Short mmCIF file of C-alpha atoms in Angstrom, two decimals:
data_model
loop_
_atom_site.label_atom_id
_atom_site.label_comp_id
_atom_site.label_asym_id
_atom_site.label_seq_id
_atom_site.Cartn_x
_atom_site.Cartn_y
_atom_site.Cartn_z
CA UNK A 1 126.74 83.06 154.87
CA UNK A 2 129.51 85.61 155.26
CA UNK A 3 131.85 83.80 152.93
CA UNK A 4 128.79 83.67 150.25
CA UNK A 5 128.08 87.41 150.68
CA UNK A 6 131.87 88.11 150.10
CA UNK A 7 132.04 86.05 147.13
CA UNK A 8 129.08 87.73 145.53
CA UNK A 9 130.40 91.18 146.35
CA UNK A 10 133.74 90.28 144.95
CA UNK A 11 132.20 89.07 141.62
CA UNK A 12 130.08 92.33 141.41
CA UNK A 13 133.26 94.45 141.88
CA UNK A 14 135.34 92.39 139.46
CA UNK A 15 132.70 92.26 136.46
CA UNK A 16 133.16 95.89 135.40
CA UNK A 17 136.89 95.20 135.16
CA UNK A 18 136.65 92.55 132.80
CA UNK A 19 138.42 93.47 129.47
CA UNK A 20 136.36 94.31 126.36
CA UNK A 21 136.92 93.44 122.76
CA UNK A 22 137.81 96.58 120.92
CA UNK A 23 139.39 96.93 117.57
CA UNK A 24 142.00 94.62 115.94
CA UNK A 25 145.74 94.28 116.63
CA UNK A 26 146.20 93.92 112.75
CA UNK A 27 145.32 97.30 111.00
CA UNK A 28 145.36 98.22 107.29
CA UNK A 29 146.43 101.75 106.96
CA UNK A 30 145.65 103.64 103.62
CA UNK A 31 147.05 107.34 104.06
CA UNK A 32 146.78 110.09 101.68
CA UNK A 33 149.67 112.83 101.26
CA UNK A 34 147.40 115.70 101.92
CA UNK A 35 146.24 116.05 105.48
CA UNK A 36 142.78 117.08 104.51
CA UNK A 37 142.48 114.42 102.04
CA UNK A 38 141.69 117.05 99.47
CA UNK A 39 142.95 117.80 96.05
CA UNK A 40 142.20 119.86 92.96
CA UNK A 41 141.16 118.28 89.79
CA UNK A 42 144.28 117.33 87.80
CA UNK A 43 146.54 117.01 90.85
CA UNK A 44 147.94 113.63 91.76
CA UNK A 45 147.32 111.98 95.18
CA UNK A 46 149.79 109.69 96.71
CA UNK A 47 148.34 106.86 98.82
CA UNK A 48 150.79 105.13 101.23
CA UNK A 49 149.47 101.54 102.21
CA UNK A 50 150.93 99.83 105.25
CA UNK A 51 149.74 96.66 107.20
CA UNK A 52 150.84 96.75 111.02
CA UNK A 53 150.56 94.55 113.94
CA UNK A 54 151.00 96.14 117.32
CA UNK A 55 151.59 99.35 115.51
CA UNK A 56 154.70 98.01 113.72
CA UNK A 57 155.00 96.93 110.20
CA UNK A 58 154.40 93.41 109.13
CA UNK A 59 156.49 91.88 106.38
CA UNK A 60 155.46 89.73 103.48
CA UNK A 61 151.76 90.53 103.75
CA UNK A 62 149.60 89.65 100.79
CA UNK A 63 146.89 91.94 99.82
CA UNK A 64 144.37 92.77 97.28
CA UNK A 65 143.53 96.21 96.28
CA UNK A 66 141.05 98.34 93.88
CA UNK A 67 141.47 101.87 93.02
CA UNK A 68 139.68 104.54 91.03
CA UNK A 69 136.70 106.69 91.00
CA UNK A 70 134.30 105.84 93.93
CA UNK A 71 132.16 102.89 93.08
CA UNK A 72 133.69 102.65 89.55
CA UNK A 73 137.28 101.60 90.62
CA UNK A 74 139.22 100.55 87.32
CA UNK A 75 142.49 99.33 88.93
CA UNK A 76 142.43 95.94 90.69
CA UNK A 77 145.19 93.58 91.54
CA UNK A 78 145.11 90.57 93.79
CA UNK A 79 147.79 88.57 95.81
CA UNK A 80 150.25 91.58 95.87
CA UNK A 81 153.02 90.82 98.39
CA UNK A 82 154.22 93.71 100.59
CA UNK A 83 157.80 92.69 101.31
CA UNK A 84 158.43 95.49 103.94
CA UNK A 85 154.73 95.93 104.84
CA UNK A 86 154.18 99.00 102.74
CA UNK A 87 153.21 100.08 99.10
CA UNK A 88 152.67 103.41 97.42
CA UNK A 89 149.83 104.05 94.85
CA UNK A 90 149.07 107.18 92.92
CA UNK A 91 145.74 108.46 91.58
CA UNK A 92 144.14 111.41 89.96
CA UNK A 93 140.63 112.63 88.75
CA UNK A 94 139.95 114.49 85.60
CA UNK A 95 136.59 115.86 86.96
CA UNK A 96 135.26 116.63 90.49
CA UNK A 97 134.65 113.55 92.64
CA UNK A 98 136.30 110.98 94.96
CA UNK A 99 139.15 108.66 94.08
CA UNK A 100 138.93 105.66 96.44
CA UNK A 101 141.43 102.87 97.49
CA UNK A 102 140.30 99.77 99.11
CA UNK A 103 142.74 97.34 100.52
CA UNK A 104 142.31 93.83 101.94
CA UNK A 105 145.14 92.16 103.62
CA UNK A 106 145.08 88.31 104.15
CA UNK A 107 146.59 87.30 107.53
CA UNK A 108 146.28 83.92 109.30
CA UNK A 109 143.35 82.94 107.07
CA UNK A 110 141.26 86.22 108.00
CA UNK A 111 140.82 89.28 105.91
CA UNK A 112 141.50 92.80 107.26
CA UNK A 113 140.24 95.99 105.38
CA UNK A 114 141.33 99.46 104.86
CA UNK A 115 140.36 102.31 102.68
CA UNK A 116 140.86 105.88 101.82
CA UNK A 117 138.64 108.28 99.81
CA UNK A 118 140.38 111.32 98.43
CA UNK A 119 138.38 114.42 97.54
CA UNK A 120 139.02 116.22 94.03
CA UNK A 121 137.54 119.61 93.93
CA UNK A 122 134.44 118.52 96.01
CA UNK A 123 133.00 121.94 96.28
CA UNK A 124 132.33 121.59 92.53
CA UNK A 125 130.51 118.19 92.60
CA UNK A 126 127.03 118.66 91.15
CA UNK A 127 124.05 116.28 91.42
CA UNK A 128 122.29 114.46 88.48
CA UNK A 129 118.66 114.09 89.54
CA UNK A 130 116.05 116.24 87.81
CA UNK A 131 113.56 118.04 89.75
CA UNK A 132 109.80 117.17 88.66
CA UNK A 133 107.99 120.26 87.54
CA UNK A 134 105.09 119.13 89.93
CA UNK A 135 107.38 118.29 93.04
CA UNK A 136 106.06 121.25 95.09
CA UNK A 137 102.22 120.31 94.24
CA UNK A 138 102.86 116.69 94.89
CA UNK A 139 103.95 117.17 98.46
CA UNK A 140 101.73 120.07 99.42
CA UNK A 141 98.73 117.94 98.31
CA UNK A 142 100.00 114.94 100.09
CA UNK A 143 100.39 117.04 103.27
CA UNK A 144 96.88 118.74 102.96
CA UNK A 145 95.29 115.34 102.66
CA UNK A 146 97.07 113.88 105.54
CA UNK A 147 95.82 116.79 107.65
CA UNK A 148 92.24 115.86 107.02
CA UNK A 149 92.93 112.90 109.18
CA UNK A 150 92.96 113.87 112.89
CA UNK A 151 96.02 113.28 114.84
CA UNK A 152 94.01 111.48 117.55
CA UNK A 153 97.16 111.05 119.75
CA UNK A 154 97.80 108.66 122.60
CA UNK A 155 100.36 109.30 125.22
CA UNK A 156 101.60 106.73 127.87
CA UNK A 157 104.21 107.88 130.70
CA UNK A 158 107.28 105.36 130.75
CA UNK A 159 108.18 105.86 134.64
CA UNK A 160 111.25 103.62 134.29
CA UNK A 161 112.77 105.81 131.88
CA UNK A 162 111.95 109.24 133.59
CA UNK A 163 114.54 111.30 135.35
CA UNK A 164 114.35 114.10 138.03
CA UNK A 165 114.54 116.47 135.17
CA UNK A 166 112.78 114.65 132.33
CA UNK A 167 109.40 113.12 131.78
CA UNK A 168 109.56 110.27 129.10
CA UNK A 169 106.43 108.96 127.19
CA UNK A 170 105.58 106.68 124.42
CA UNK A 171 103.31 108.58 122.19
CA UNK A 172 101.54 107.83 118.80
CA UNK A 173 99.29 109.71 116.54
CA UNK A 174 97.55 109.14 113.16
CA UNK A 175 99.63 109.81 110.08
CA UNK A 176 98.44 109.65 106.43
CA UNK A 177 95.02 108.03 107.09
CA UNK A 178 92.75 106.77 109.75
CA UNK A 179 94.32 103.83 111.83
CA UNK A 180 97.70 104.27 110.42
CA UNK A 181 99.88 105.57 113.34
CA UNK A 182 103.23 106.91 113.91
CA UNK A 183 104.85 105.89 117.16
CA UNK A 184 107.64 107.63 119.13
CA UNK A 185 109.37 108.49 122.36
CA UNK A 186 108.60 111.92 123.69
CA UNK A 187 110.73 113.52 126.21
CA UNK A 188 109.76 116.74 127.90
CA UNK A 189 111.52 118.86 130.55
CA UNK A 190 109.81 118.48 134.10
CA UNK A 191 110.01 122.16 134.84
CA UNK A 192 106.97 124.31 133.66
CA UNK A 193 107.69 126.50 130.64
CA UNK A 194 107.87 126.68 126.96
CA UNK A 195 110.87 125.20 125.28
CA UNK A 196 112.60 124.68 121.79
CA UNK A 197 111.87 121.27 120.16
CA UNK A 198 113.87 118.72 118.35
CA UNK A 199 112.40 115.89 115.95
CA UNK A 200 114.89 112.96 115.62
CA UNK A 201 114.27 110.70 112.68
CA UNK A 202 115.69 107.23 112.28
CA UNK A 203 118.20 105.40 110.11
CA UNK A 204 117.11 102.41 108.14
CA UNK A 205 115.73 99.29 109.68
CA UNK A 206 113.30 98.28 112.42
CA UNK A 207 114.01 98.88 115.92
CA UNK A 208 112.91 100.05 119.37
CA UNK A 209 113.85 103.47 120.41
CA UNK A 210 114.94 105.09 123.78
CA UNK A 211 114.35 108.73 123.23
CA UNK A 212 116.75 111.62 123.68
CA UNK A 213 116.68 112.12 127.38
CA UNK A 214 120.07 114.15 127.33
CA UNK A 215 118.75 116.86 125.11
CA UNK A 216 115.56 117.08 127.04
CA UNK A 217 117.70 117.49 130.27
CA UNK A 218 119.17 120.52 128.50
CA UNK A 219 115.96 122.19 127.99
CA UNK A 220 114.75 120.84 124.54
CA UNK A 221 111.60 119.02 123.88
CA UNK A 222 112.69 115.92 121.96
CA UNK A 223 110.51 113.52 119.95
CA UNK A 224 112.22 110.46 118.40
CA UNK A 225 109.84 108.73 115.96
CA UNK A 226 109.91 105.27 114.17
CA UNK A 227 108.45 105.02 110.56
CA UNK A 228 106.80 101.64 110.29
CA UNK A 229 103.57 102.24 112.29
CA UNK A 230 104.44 99.90 115.00
CA UNK A 231 105.08 100.62 118.89
CA UNK A 232 108.59 101.45 119.57
CA UNK A 233 108.89 99.76 122.95
CA UNK A 234 108.74 96.04 122.13
CA UNK A 235 111.44 93.47 122.58
CA UNK A 236 114.20 93.48 119.88
CA UNK A 237 113.34 90.09 118.59
CA UNK A 238 109.94 91.46 117.52
CA UNK A 239 111.58 94.14 115.34
CA UNK A 240 114.14 91.40 114.00
CA UNK A 241 111.24 89.23 112.85
CA UNK A 242 109.51 92.09 111.23
CA UNK A 243 112.79 93.29 109.44
CA UNK A 244 113.57 89.94 108.30
CA UNK A 245 109.92 89.16 107.27
CA UNK A 246 107.12 91.64 106.22
CA UNK A 247 109.47 94.63 105.88
CA UNK A 248 112.54 93.16 104.23
CA UNK A 249 113.71 95.54 101.57
CA UNK A 250 110.93 97.98 102.49
CA UNK A 251 112.84 100.84 100.87
CA UNK A 252 111.97 99.34 97.41
CA UNK A 253 108.23 98.68 98.11
CA UNK A 254 106.14 100.34 95.31
CA UNK A 255 108.73 102.14 93.63
CA UNK A 256 106.79 102.22 90.39
CA UNK A 257 104.16 104.50 91.93
CA UNK A 258 104.96 107.73 93.44
CA UNK A 259 101.61 107.65 95.49
CA UNK A 260 102.13 104.32 96.88
CA UNK A 261 105.98 104.51 97.43
CA UNK A 262 106.84 103.33 100.98
CA UNK A 263 108.54 106.58 101.75
CA UNK A 264 105.58 108.82 101.21
CA UNK A 265 103.89 107.99 104.35
CA UNK A 266 107.32 108.02 106.09
CA UNK A 267 107.87 111.52 104.98
CA UNK A 268 104.34 112.69 105.86
CA UNK A 269 104.74 111.14 109.27
CA UNK A 270 107.78 113.41 109.94
CA UNK A 271 105.46 116.40 109.16
CA UNK A 272 102.74 115.08 111.11
CA UNK A 273 105.31 114.77 114.11
CA UNK A 274 105.80 118.37 113.81
CA UNK A 275 102.09 118.99 114.13
CA UNK A 276 101.99 116.85 117.20
CA UNK A 277 104.72 118.76 118.83
CA UNK A 278 103.00 122.14 117.91
CA UNK A 279 99.67 121.03 119.26
CA UNK A 280 100.55 118.62 122.26
CA UNK A 281 103.79 119.82 123.73
CA UNK A 282 104.94 123.12 125.60
CA UNK A 283 106.80 124.16 122.57
CA UNK A 284 107.83 127.80 122.32
CA UNK A 285 106.77 128.28 118.66
CA UNK A 286 110.15 129.66 118.01
CA UNK A 287 113.05 127.17 117.55
CA UNK A 288 112.81 123.69 116.16
CA UNK A 289 115.29 121.28 114.86
CA UNK A 290 115.35 118.00 112.96
CA UNK A 291 118.20 115.64 112.63
CA UNK A 292 119.13 112.06 111.77
CA UNK A 293 121.74 109.86 110.14
CA UNK A 294 121.66 107.70 107.02
CA UNK A 295 118.05 107.22 106.12
CA UNK A 296 117.51 109.79 108.84
CA UNK A 297 119.70 112.16 106.97
CA UNK A 298 117.27 111.88 103.96
CA UNK A 299 114.40 112.37 106.30
CA UNK A 300 116.14 115.43 107.86
CA UNK A 301 116.43 117.33 104.48
CA UNK A 302 112.82 116.26 103.44
CA UNK A 303 111.35 117.67 106.69
CA UNK A 304 113.33 120.93 106.55
CA UNK A 305 112.27 121.42 103.04
CA UNK A 306 108.62 120.56 103.48
CA UNK A 307 108.13 122.49 106.67
CA UNK A 308 109.25 125.98 107.59
CA UNK A 309 108.72 125.55 111.42
CA UNK A 310 112.17 123.89 111.15
CA UNK A 311 114.76 126.65 111.91
CA UNK A 312 117.85 124.39 111.89
CA UNK A 313 118.53 120.81 110.67
CA UNK A 314 121.60 118.50 110.84
CA UNK A 315 121.82 115.59 108.33
CA UNK A 316 124.75 113.01 108.83
CA UNK A 317 125.75 110.95 106.00
CA UNK A 318 122.45 111.47 104.37
CA UNK A 319 121.38 108.32 102.43
CA UNK A 320 118.80 108.33 99.49
CA UNK A 321 120.55 111.19 97.49
CA UNK A 322 121.16 111.42 93.77
CA UNK A 323 119.61 108.21 92.99
CA UNK A 324 120.26 108.63 89.18
CA UNK A 325 124.05 109.44 89.51
CA UNK A 326 124.72 105.80 88.55
CA UNK A 327 123.02 106.27 85.10
CA UNK A 328 126.07 108.47 84.41
CA UNK A 329 128.55 106.24 86.08
CA UNK A 330 128.83 108.34 89.15
CA UNK A 331 128.48 107.16 92.68
CA UNK A 332 124.92 107.14 93.95
CA UNK A 333 123.32 107.23 97.23
CA UNK A 334 122.03 104.28 99.22
CA UNK A 335 120.04 102.03 98.37
CA UNK A 336 121.81 102.38 95.01
CA UNK A 337 118.61 101.77 93.18
CA UNK A 338 119.91 101.81 89.65
CA UNK A 339 123.53 100.94 90.18
CA UNK A 340 123.38 97.23 89.41
CA UNK A 341 121.21 97.15 86.13
CA UNK A 342 121.97 100.88 85.09
CA UNK A 343 118.26 101.45 85.19
CA UNK A 344 117.24 99.30 82.32
CA UNK A 345 113.59 98.68 82.14
CA UNK A 346 113.04 100.86 85.29
CA UNK A 347 111.64 104.10 83.68
CA UNK A 348 108.72 104.28 86.27
CA UNK A 349 111.15 103.73 89.16
CA UNK A 350 113.56 106.40 87.98
CA UNK A 351 110.54 108.82 87.63
CA UNK A 352 109.34 108.03 91.16
CA UNK A 353 112.75 108.36 92.72
CA UNK A 354 112.83 112.02 91.78
CA UNK A 355 110.11 112.80 94.27
CA UNK A 356 112.07 110.90 97.06
CA UNK A 357 115.60 112.11 96.34
CA UNK A 358 117.32 114.14 99.12
CA UNK A 359 118.71 116.42 96.59
CA UNK A 360 115.45 117.74 95.28
CA UNK A 361 114.32 118.30 99.06
CA UNK A 362 117.69 120.08 99.58
CA UNK A 363 116.99 122.39 96.60
CA UNK A 364 113.87 123.55 98.62
CA UNK A 365 115.64 124.43 101.81
CA UNK A 366 115.26 128.28 102.76
CA UNK A 367 117.65 130.88 103.71
CA UNK A 368 115.79 131.02 107.23
CA UNK A 369 117.01 127.53 107.97
CA UNK A 370 120.48 126.76 109.12
CA UNK A 371 122.13 123.44 108.31
CA UNK A 372 124.99 121.35 109.59
CA UNK A 373 126.44 118.64 107.44
CA UNK A 374 128.65 115.65 108.31
CA UNK A 375 129.83 112.48 106.67
CA UNK A 376 132.90 110.21 106.18
CA UNK A 377 135.13 110.06 103.03
CA UNK A 378 135.42 106.20 103.63
CA UNK A 379 131.69 105.66 103.75
CA UNK A 380 130.89 102.89 101.27
CA UNK A 381 127.19 103.06 102.06
CA UNK A 382 126.60 106.66 101.61
CA UNK A 383 129.22 107.83 99.09
CA UNK A 384 130.95 111.16 99.88
CA UNK A 385 130.26 112.15 96.38
CA UNK A 386 126.55 112.38 96.94
CA UNK A 387 127.06 114.05 100.39
CA UNK A 388 129.00 116.86 98.80
CA UNK A 389 126.55 117.05 95.88
CA UNK A 390 123.85 117.44 98.52
CA UNK A 391 125.66 120.00 100.45
CA UNK A 392 126.56 121.99 97.19
CA UNK A 393 123.04 122.26 96.00
CA UNK A 394 121.76 123.87 99.33
CA UNK A 395 121.48 127.64 98.95
CA UNK A 396 120.78 128.66 102.46
CA UNK A 397 123.08 129.11 105.50
CA UNK A 398 125.12 125.94 106.05
CA UNK A 399 128.22 124.31 107.69
CA UNK A 400 130.10 121.16 106.55
CA UNK A 401 132.15 119.10 108.97
CA UNK A 402 133.53 115.98 107.32
CA UNK A 403 135.20 113.35 109.28
CA UNK A 404 137.41 111.90 106.62
CA UNK A 405 138.34 108.55 108.23
CA UNK A 406 134.85 107.47 109.11
CA UNK A 407 132.90 104.79 107.16
CA UNK A 408 129.28 104.58 107.79
CA UNK A 409 129.49 105.16 111.56
CA UNK A 410 130.30 108.06 114.00
CA UNK A 411 133.47 109.14 115.74
CA UNK A 412 132.93 110.46 119.30
CA UNK A 413 134.13 113.92 118.21
CA UNK A 414 131.77 113.93 115.33
CA UNK A 415 128.82 113.08 117.88
CA UNK A 416 130.13 115.70 120.25
CA UNK A 417 130.09 118.47 117.65
CA UNK A 418 126.73 117.39 116.15
CA UNK A 419 125.13 117.48 119.64
CA UNK A 420 126.65 120.83 120.55
CA UNK A 421 125.68 122.46 117.33
CA UNK A 422 122.17 121.57 117.59
CA UNK A 423 121.83 122.66 121.35
CA UNK A 424 123.55 125.89 120.62
CA UNK A 425 121.21 126.86 117.81
CA UNK A 426 118.24 125.74 119.86
CA UNK A 427 119.22 127.66 122.92
#
């Protein structure tokens, strides 16, 4: 018995020490000659390409590369052999935007990718989408109509997620009509009192949510919502089945009708979440934030634009911005609605897209709301061209903090800066 106990203790002790897979030994580097990856229109950027193994150059590596304006690269070569493991390319832009170099190395039957997006006068990038004349009326009417439906909230304690400082609940409330509910995870400080609040809005997909317990432990009420009208505490397989079934491609549902478009009830759900916070939590009535990344970045812009209870907002690599840019051969935001067919035969969809474009919401953010924007120059899902265009169109107080080497993910430093900015503004 003692031997068995010793063996079990040994296994438990050793498990945390097992090596984890992280990164690749072979790395494709694409490095610009400006440290900030930034140039003025008319300047020439020089990119040094290298392929390394264990941080040392590899000889005779075969690569493919594409270079040119983001999403419209006009230089493409395959089967280029790097004798000494390096290659230099040059590129320039004649108008504000991003020049992108993508490289694929072929080693041992596998592909390894690297990229670099260089900014050319990014502060001068302007969006293409048109603001509908009845944009404000459309959204005011939609919100007013939704508020005719009582929230009729539910609230269920999740004791296994609670801490000594934070109570955690799964909550729900009616959204745009009777029996259509929005679900979320509410985290409230245990200590009695009034607190600032934060709404966290989700990226694309269908998934469960854990709630923002950390921010709540710092004295902020947090509500993290799902957008699909289903509980957010089920097993992952349930969400996988829904995403691969009934909700596959939901971002394109009913795009030919602005009143039936999928994102209408999603955006309204964000506003009703603020109603829930105001009516059913110990919010202090003064400071409220909204934040999210990717699809959540778009929802952050929409929520801030439509509701002045928001005092600060933080969109990270915001998707669904400048949908019509591709009609002018300029990089457009995810989900790239009109990129593949240039919008041919999609006049109704183009018109509808203007009511669901992060750019048009960004135009409506006021001087009383503070914003923090962050994104990556290597992002091939949300092009930095659209991220800068969105930032540039905001007239209110704002900060920008690009993390150039990120793709469609976060660096730890970026996460920490985002978290600290929000908490400091709310405190």
